[in-house]
PDB file of C-alpha atoms in Angstrom:
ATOM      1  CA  UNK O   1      39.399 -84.474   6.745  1.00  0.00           C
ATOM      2  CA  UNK O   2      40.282 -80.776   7.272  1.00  0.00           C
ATOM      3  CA  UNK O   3      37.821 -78.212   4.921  1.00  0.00           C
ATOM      4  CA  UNK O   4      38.780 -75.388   3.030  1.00  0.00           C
ATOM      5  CA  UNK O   5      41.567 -76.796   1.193  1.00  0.00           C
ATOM      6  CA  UNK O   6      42.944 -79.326   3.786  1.00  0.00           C
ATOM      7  CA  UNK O   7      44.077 -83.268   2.716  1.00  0.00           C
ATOM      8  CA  UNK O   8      42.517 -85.657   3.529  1.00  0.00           C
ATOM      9  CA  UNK O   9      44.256 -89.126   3.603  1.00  0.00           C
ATOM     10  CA  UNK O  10      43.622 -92.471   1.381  1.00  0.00           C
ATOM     11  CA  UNK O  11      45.778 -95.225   1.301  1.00  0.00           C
ATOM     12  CA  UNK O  12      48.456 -93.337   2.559  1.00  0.00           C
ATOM     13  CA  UNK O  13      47.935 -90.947  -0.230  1.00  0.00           C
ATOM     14  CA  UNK O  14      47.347 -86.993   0.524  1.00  0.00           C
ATOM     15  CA  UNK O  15      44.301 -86.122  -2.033  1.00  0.00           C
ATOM     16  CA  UNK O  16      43.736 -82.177  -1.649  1.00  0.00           C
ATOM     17  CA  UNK O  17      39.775 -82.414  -1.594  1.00  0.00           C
ATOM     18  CA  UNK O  18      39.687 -78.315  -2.263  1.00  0.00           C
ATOM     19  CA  UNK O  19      41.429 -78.444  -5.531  1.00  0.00           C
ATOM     20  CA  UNK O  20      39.879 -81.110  -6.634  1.00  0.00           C
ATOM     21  CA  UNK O  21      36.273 -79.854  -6.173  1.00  0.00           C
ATOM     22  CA  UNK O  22      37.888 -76.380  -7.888  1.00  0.00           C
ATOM     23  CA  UNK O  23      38.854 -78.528 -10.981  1.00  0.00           C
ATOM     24  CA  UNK O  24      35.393 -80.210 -11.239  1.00  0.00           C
ATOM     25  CA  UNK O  25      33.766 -77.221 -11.136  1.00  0.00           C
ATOM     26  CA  UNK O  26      36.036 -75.793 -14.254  1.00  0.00           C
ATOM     27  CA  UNK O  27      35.456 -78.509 -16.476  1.00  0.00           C
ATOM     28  CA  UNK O  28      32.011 -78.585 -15.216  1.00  0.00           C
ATOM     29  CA  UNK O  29      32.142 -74.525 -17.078  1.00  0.00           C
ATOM     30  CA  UNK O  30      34.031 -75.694 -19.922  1.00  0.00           C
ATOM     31  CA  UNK O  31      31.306 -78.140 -20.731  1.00  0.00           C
ATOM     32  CA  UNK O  32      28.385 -76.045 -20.729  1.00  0.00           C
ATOM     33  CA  UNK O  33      30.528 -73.427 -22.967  1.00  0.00           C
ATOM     34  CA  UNK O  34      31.019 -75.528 -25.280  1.00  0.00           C
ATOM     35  CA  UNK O  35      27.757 -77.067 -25.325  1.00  0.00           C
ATOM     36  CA  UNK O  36      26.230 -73.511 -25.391  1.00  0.00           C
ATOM     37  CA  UNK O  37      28.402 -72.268 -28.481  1.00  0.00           C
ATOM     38  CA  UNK O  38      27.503 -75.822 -30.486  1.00  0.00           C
ATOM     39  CA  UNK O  39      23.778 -75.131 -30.071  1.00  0.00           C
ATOM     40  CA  UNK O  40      24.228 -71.420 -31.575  1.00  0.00           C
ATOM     41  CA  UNK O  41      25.870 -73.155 -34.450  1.00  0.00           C
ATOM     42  CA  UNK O  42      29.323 -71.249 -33.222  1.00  0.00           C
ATOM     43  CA  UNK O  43      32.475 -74.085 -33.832  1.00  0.00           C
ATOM     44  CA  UNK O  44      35.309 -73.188 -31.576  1.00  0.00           C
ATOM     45  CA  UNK O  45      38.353 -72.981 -32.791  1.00  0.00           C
ATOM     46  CA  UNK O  46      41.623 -73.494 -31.956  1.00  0.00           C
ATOM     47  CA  UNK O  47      43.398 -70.482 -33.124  1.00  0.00           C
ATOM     48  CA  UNK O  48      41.974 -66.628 -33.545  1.00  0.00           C
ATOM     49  CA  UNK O  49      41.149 -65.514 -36.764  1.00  0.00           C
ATOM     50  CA  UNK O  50      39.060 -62.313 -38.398  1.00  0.00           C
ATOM     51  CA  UNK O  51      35.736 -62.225 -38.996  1.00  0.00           C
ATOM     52  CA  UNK O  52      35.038 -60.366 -41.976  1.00  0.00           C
ATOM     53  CA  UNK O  53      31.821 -58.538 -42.457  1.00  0.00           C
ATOM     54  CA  UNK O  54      28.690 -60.035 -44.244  1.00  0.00           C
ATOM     55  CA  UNK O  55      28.514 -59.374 -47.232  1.00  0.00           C
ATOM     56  CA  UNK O  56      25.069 -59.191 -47.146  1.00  0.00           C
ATOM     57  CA  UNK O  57      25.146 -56.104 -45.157  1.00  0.00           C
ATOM     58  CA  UNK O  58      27.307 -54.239 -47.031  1.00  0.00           C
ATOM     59  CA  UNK O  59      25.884 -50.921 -48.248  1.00  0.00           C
ATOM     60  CA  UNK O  60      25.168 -51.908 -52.506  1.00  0.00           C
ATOM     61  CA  UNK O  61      27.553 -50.050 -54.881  1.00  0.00           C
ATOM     62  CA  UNK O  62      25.953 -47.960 -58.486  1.00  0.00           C
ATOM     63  CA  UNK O  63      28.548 -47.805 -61.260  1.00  0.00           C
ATOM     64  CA  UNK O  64      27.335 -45.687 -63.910  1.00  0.00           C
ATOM     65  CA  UNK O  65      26.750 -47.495 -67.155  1.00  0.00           C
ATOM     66  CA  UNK O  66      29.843 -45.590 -69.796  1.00  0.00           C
ATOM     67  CA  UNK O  67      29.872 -45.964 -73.444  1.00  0.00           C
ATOM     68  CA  UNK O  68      32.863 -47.452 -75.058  1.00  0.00           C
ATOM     69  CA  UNK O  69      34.272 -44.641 -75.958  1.00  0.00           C
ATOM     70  CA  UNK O  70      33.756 -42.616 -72.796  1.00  0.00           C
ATOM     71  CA  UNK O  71      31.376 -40.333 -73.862  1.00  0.00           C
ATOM     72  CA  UNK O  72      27.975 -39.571 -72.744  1.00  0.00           C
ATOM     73  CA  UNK O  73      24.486 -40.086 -74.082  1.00  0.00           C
ATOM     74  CA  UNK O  74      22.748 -36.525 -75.482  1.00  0.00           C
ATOM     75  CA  UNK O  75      19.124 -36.868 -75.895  1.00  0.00           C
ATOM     76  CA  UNK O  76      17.621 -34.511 -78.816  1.00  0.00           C
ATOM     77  CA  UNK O  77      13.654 -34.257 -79.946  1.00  0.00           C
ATOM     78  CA  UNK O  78      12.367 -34.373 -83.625  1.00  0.00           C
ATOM     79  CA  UNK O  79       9.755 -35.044 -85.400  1.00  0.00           C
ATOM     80  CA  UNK O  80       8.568 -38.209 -87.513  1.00  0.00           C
ATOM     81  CA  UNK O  81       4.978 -38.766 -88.700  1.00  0.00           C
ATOM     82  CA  UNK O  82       3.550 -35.391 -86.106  1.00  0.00           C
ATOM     83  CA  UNK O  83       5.275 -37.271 -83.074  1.00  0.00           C
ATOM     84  CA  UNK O  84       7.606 -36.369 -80.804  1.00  0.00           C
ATOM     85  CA  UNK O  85      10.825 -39.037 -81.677  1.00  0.00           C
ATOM     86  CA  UNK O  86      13.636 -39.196 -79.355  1.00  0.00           C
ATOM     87  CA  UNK O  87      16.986 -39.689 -80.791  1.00  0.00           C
ATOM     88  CA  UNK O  88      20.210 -40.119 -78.627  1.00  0.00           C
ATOM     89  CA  UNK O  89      23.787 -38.801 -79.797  1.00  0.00           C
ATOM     90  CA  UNK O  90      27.017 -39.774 -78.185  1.00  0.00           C
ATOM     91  CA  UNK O  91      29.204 -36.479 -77.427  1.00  0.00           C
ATOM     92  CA  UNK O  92      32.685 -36.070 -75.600  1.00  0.00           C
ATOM     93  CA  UNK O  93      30.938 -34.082 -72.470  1.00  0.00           C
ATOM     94  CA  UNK O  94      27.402 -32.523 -71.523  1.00  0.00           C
ATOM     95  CA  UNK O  95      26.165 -29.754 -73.136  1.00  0.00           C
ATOM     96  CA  UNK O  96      24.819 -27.168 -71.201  1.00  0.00           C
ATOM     97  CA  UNK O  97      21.174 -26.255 -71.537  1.00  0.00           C
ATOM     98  CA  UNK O  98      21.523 -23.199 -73.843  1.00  0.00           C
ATOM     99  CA  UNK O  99      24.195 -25.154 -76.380  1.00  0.00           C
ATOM    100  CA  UNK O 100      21.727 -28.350 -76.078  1.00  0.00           C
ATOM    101  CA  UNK O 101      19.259 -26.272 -77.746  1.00  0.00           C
ATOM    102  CA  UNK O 102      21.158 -24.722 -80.163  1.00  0.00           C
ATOM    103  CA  UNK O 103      22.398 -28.354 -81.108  1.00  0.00           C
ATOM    104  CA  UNK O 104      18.598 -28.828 -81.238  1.00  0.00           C
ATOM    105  CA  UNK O 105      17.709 -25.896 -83.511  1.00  0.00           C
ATOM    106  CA  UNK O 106      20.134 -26.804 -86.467  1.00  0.00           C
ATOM    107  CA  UNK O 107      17.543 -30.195 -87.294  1.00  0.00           C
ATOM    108  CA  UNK O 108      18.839 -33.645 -87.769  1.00  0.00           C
ATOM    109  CA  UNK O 109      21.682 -34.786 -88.991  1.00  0.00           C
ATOM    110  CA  UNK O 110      21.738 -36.652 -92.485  1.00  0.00           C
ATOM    111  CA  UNK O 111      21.686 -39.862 -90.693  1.00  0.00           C
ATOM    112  CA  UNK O 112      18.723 -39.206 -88.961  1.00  0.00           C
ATOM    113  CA  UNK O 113      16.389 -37.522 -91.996  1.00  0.00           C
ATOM    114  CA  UNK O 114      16.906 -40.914 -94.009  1.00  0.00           C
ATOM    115  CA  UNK O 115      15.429 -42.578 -90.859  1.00  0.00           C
ATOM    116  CA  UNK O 116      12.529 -40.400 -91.801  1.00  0.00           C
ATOM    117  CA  UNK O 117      13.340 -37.792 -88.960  1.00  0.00           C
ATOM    118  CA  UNK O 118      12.207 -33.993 -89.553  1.00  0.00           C
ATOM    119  CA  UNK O 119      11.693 -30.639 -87.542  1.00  0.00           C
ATOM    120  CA  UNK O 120       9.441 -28.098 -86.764  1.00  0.00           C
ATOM    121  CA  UNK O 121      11.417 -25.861 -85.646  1.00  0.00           C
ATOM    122  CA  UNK O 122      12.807 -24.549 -89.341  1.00  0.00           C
ATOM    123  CA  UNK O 123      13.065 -21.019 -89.549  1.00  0.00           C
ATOM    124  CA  UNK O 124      13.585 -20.773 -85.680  1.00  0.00           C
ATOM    125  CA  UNK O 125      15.557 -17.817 -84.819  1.00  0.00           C
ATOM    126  CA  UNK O 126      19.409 -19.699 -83.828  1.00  0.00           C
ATOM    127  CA  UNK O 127      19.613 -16.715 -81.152  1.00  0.00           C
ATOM    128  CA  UNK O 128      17.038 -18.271 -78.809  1.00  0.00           C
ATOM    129  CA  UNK O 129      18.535 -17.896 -75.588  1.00  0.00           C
ATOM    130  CA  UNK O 130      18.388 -19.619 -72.181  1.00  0.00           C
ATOM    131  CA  UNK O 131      18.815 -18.702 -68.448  1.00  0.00           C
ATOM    132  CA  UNK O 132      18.647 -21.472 -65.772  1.00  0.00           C
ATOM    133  CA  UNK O 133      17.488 -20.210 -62.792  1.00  0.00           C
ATOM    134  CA  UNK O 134      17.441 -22.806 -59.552  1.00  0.00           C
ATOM    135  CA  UNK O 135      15.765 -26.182 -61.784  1.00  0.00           C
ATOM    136  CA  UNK O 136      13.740 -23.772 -64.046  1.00  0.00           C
ATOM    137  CA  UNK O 137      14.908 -22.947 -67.606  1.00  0.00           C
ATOM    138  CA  UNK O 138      13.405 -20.281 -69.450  1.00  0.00           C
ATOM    139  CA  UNK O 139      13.720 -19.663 -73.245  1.00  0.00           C
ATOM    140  CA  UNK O 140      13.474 -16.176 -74.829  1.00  0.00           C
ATOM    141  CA  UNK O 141      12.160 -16.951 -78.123  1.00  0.00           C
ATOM    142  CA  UNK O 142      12.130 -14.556 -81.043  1.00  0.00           C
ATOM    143  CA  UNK O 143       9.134 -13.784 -83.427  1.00  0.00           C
ATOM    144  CA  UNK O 144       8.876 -16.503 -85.499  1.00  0.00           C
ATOM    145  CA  UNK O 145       8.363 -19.025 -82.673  1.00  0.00           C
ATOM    146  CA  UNK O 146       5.884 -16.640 -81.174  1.00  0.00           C
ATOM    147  CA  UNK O 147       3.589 -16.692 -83.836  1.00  0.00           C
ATOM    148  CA  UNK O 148       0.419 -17.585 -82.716  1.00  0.00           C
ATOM    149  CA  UNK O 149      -1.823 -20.261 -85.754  1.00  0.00           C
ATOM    150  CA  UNK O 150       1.114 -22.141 -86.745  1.00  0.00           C
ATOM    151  CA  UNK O 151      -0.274 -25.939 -87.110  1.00  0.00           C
ATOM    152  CA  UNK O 152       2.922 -27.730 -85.979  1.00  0.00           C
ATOM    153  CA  UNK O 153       3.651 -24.931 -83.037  1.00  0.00           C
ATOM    154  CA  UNK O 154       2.693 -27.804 -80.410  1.00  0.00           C
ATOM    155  CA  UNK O 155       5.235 -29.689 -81.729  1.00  0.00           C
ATOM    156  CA  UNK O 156       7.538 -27.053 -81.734  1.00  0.00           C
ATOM    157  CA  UNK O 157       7.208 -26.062 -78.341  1.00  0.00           C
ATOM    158  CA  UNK O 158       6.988 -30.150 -77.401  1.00  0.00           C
ATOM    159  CA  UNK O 159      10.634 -30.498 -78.956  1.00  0.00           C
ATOM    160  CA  UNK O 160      12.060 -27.733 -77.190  1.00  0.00           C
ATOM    161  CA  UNK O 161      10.392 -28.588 -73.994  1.00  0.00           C
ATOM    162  CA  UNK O 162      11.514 -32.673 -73.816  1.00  0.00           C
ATOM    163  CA  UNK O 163      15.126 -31.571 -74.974  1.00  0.00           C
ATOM    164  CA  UNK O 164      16.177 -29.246 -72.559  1.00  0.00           C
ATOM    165  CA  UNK O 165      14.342 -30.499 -69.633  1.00  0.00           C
ATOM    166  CA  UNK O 166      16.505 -34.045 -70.453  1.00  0.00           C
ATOM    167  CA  UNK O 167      19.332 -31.963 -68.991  1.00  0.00           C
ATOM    168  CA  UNK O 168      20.478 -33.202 -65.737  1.00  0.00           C
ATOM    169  CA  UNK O 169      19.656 -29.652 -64.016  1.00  0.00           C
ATOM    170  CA  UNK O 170      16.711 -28.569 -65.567  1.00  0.00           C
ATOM    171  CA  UNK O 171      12.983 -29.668 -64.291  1.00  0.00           C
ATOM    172  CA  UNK O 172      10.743 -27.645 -66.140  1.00  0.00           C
ATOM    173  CA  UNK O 173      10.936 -24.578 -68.764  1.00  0.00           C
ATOM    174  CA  UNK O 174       8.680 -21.884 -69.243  1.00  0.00           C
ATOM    175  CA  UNK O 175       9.109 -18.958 -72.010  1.00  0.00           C
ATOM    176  CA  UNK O 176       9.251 -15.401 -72.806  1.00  0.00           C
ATOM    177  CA  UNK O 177       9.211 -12.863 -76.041  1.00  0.00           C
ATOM    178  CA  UNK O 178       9.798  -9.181 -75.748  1.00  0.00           C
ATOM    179  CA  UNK O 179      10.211 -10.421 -71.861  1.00  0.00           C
ATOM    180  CA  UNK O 180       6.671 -11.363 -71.484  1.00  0.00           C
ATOM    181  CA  UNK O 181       5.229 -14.775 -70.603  1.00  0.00           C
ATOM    182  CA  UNK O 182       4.189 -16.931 -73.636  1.00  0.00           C
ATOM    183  CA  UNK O 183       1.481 -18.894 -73.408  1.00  0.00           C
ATOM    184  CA  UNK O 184       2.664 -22.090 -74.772  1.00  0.00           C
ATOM    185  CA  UNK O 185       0.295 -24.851 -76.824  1.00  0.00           C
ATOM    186  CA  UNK O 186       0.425 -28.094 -74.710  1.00  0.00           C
ATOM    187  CA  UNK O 187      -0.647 -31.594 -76.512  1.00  0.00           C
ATOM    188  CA  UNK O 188      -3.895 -31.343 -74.623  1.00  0.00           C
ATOM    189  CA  UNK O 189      -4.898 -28.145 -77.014  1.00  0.00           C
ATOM    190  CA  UNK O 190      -4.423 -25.325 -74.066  1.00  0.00           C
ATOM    191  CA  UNK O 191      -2.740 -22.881 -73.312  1.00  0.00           C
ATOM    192  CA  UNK O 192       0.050 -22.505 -70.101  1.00  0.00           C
ATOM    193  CA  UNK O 193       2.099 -19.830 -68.768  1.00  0.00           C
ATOM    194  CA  UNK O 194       2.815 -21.822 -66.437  1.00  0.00           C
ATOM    195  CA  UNK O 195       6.394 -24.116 -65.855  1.00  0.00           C
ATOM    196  CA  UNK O 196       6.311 -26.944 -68.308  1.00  0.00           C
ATOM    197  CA  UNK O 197       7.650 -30.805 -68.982  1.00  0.00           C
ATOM    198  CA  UNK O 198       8.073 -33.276 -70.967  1.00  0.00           C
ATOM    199  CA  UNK O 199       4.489 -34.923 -69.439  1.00  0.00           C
ATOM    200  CA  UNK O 200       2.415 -31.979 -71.022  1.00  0.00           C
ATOM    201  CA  UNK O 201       3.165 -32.908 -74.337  1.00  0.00           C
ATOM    202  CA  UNK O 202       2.967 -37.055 -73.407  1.00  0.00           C
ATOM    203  CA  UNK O 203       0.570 -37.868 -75.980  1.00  0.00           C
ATOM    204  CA  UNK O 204       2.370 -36.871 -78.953  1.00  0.00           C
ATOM    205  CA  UNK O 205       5.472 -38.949 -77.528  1.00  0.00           C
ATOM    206  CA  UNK O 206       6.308 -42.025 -79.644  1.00  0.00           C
TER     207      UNK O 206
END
C-alpha cells in the first residue's frame, strides 16, 4: 500500500485508498448538514426560491377612516340643557380656525335646534377675529362678549374654546379686547388669562 493517494491492490483490483477516504469524509459532511438543518426545522430543498419577509415584521400601515362622500368631519359646540353638546358636520375641506368660528357664531342649523340645540353666543359680534400663532389661537372679541355678569358667559367662552381648539393646529386659545388679556370664566368658577382648552370647561361637557 503506497499513502497519500497511492493504490493499493485487491483481487487484482487497483482501489485508490486516498479518494476513497476523501469521499467518506464528504458524505460524512453532507450528513451532519443535513441533520443540522432538520433539527432547526430548515427542509432543504431542491431548487432556490425567495424568501419573502415576515409579515409579522412588517412596519403596521394607518389608513385614515373617509366619509362616503370624501369629505371631512367639522366638529362645532352648542348648547342643550346649560351643557356643552358637540355636534359634527360633514364639509368638502377644513376650515381654518378663524372661518371655524365664524361657522360657529351664526348658531345651529334648523336641524340641530329641533334636536333641542341652542347658543350662547347670540348677539356675538360676527367680526371676532383670530390669529394663530405657533399652536396658540387667540380671539379678539368685541364688547358684547366682554361683558363681565352675563350668566351663560362660561358657556360662551366654553363653546368657543372646544371649537377652535378641535382644529388640527390649534392647542389652546387665549383672548383679547381693546388688545388686552381677558380674563376668561372657566367651568370651575375662576378666572384665567392664561392659555385655555377644552379640559377647563370638562364639567359642563355632555
Amino acid at each position: 500500500m503506497t499513502r497519500g493517494g497511492s493504490a493499493m491492490t485487491r483481487g487484482g483490483s487497483a482501489v485508490w485508498a486516498g479518494g476513497a477516504a476523501t469521499r467518506s469524509r464528504v458524505t460524512v459532511t453532507v450528513v451532519t448538514v443535513l441533520v443540522a438543518l432538520a433539527g432547526c426545522g430548515v427542509r432543504p430543498e431542491a431548487v432556490p426560491r425567495p424568501v419573502e419577509p415576515s409579515a409579522s415584521r412588517l412596519p403596521p400601515v394607518t389608513v385614515p377612516a373617509a366619509s362616503p362622500n370624501g369629505e371631512v368631519g367639522e366638529r362645532l359646540y352648542y348648547v342643550r340643557d346649560d351643557r356643552l353638546v358637540v355636534v359634527t358636520r360633514q364639509v368638502p375641506t377644513p376650515s381654518a380656525p378663524a372661518a371655524l368660528l365664524t361657522t360657529l357664531l351664526t348658531g345651529p342649523s334648523e336641524q340641530e335646534r329641533d334636536a333641542g340645540l341652542g347658543t350662547a353666543l347670540t348677539g356675538v359680534d360676527p367680526t371676532t377675529t383670530v390669529r394663530l400663532t405657533g399652536d396658540t389661537a387667540t380671539v379678539h372679541v368685541g364688547d358684547r362678549l366682554a361683558e363681565a355678569g352675563r350668566t351663560d358667559e362660561v358657556l360662551a367662552f366654553g363653546q368657543i374654546v372646544c371649537t377652535v381648539v378641535g382644529h388640527p393646529a390649534v392647542n389652546q386659545v387665549t383672548f383679547r379686547h381693546d388688545s388686552e388679556p381677558l380674563g376668561i370664566p372657566r367651568a370651575d368658577g375662576s378666572l384665567s388669562q392664561a392659555p385655555l382648552t377644552c379640559h377647563d370647561f370638562g364639567s359642563l361637557l355632555d
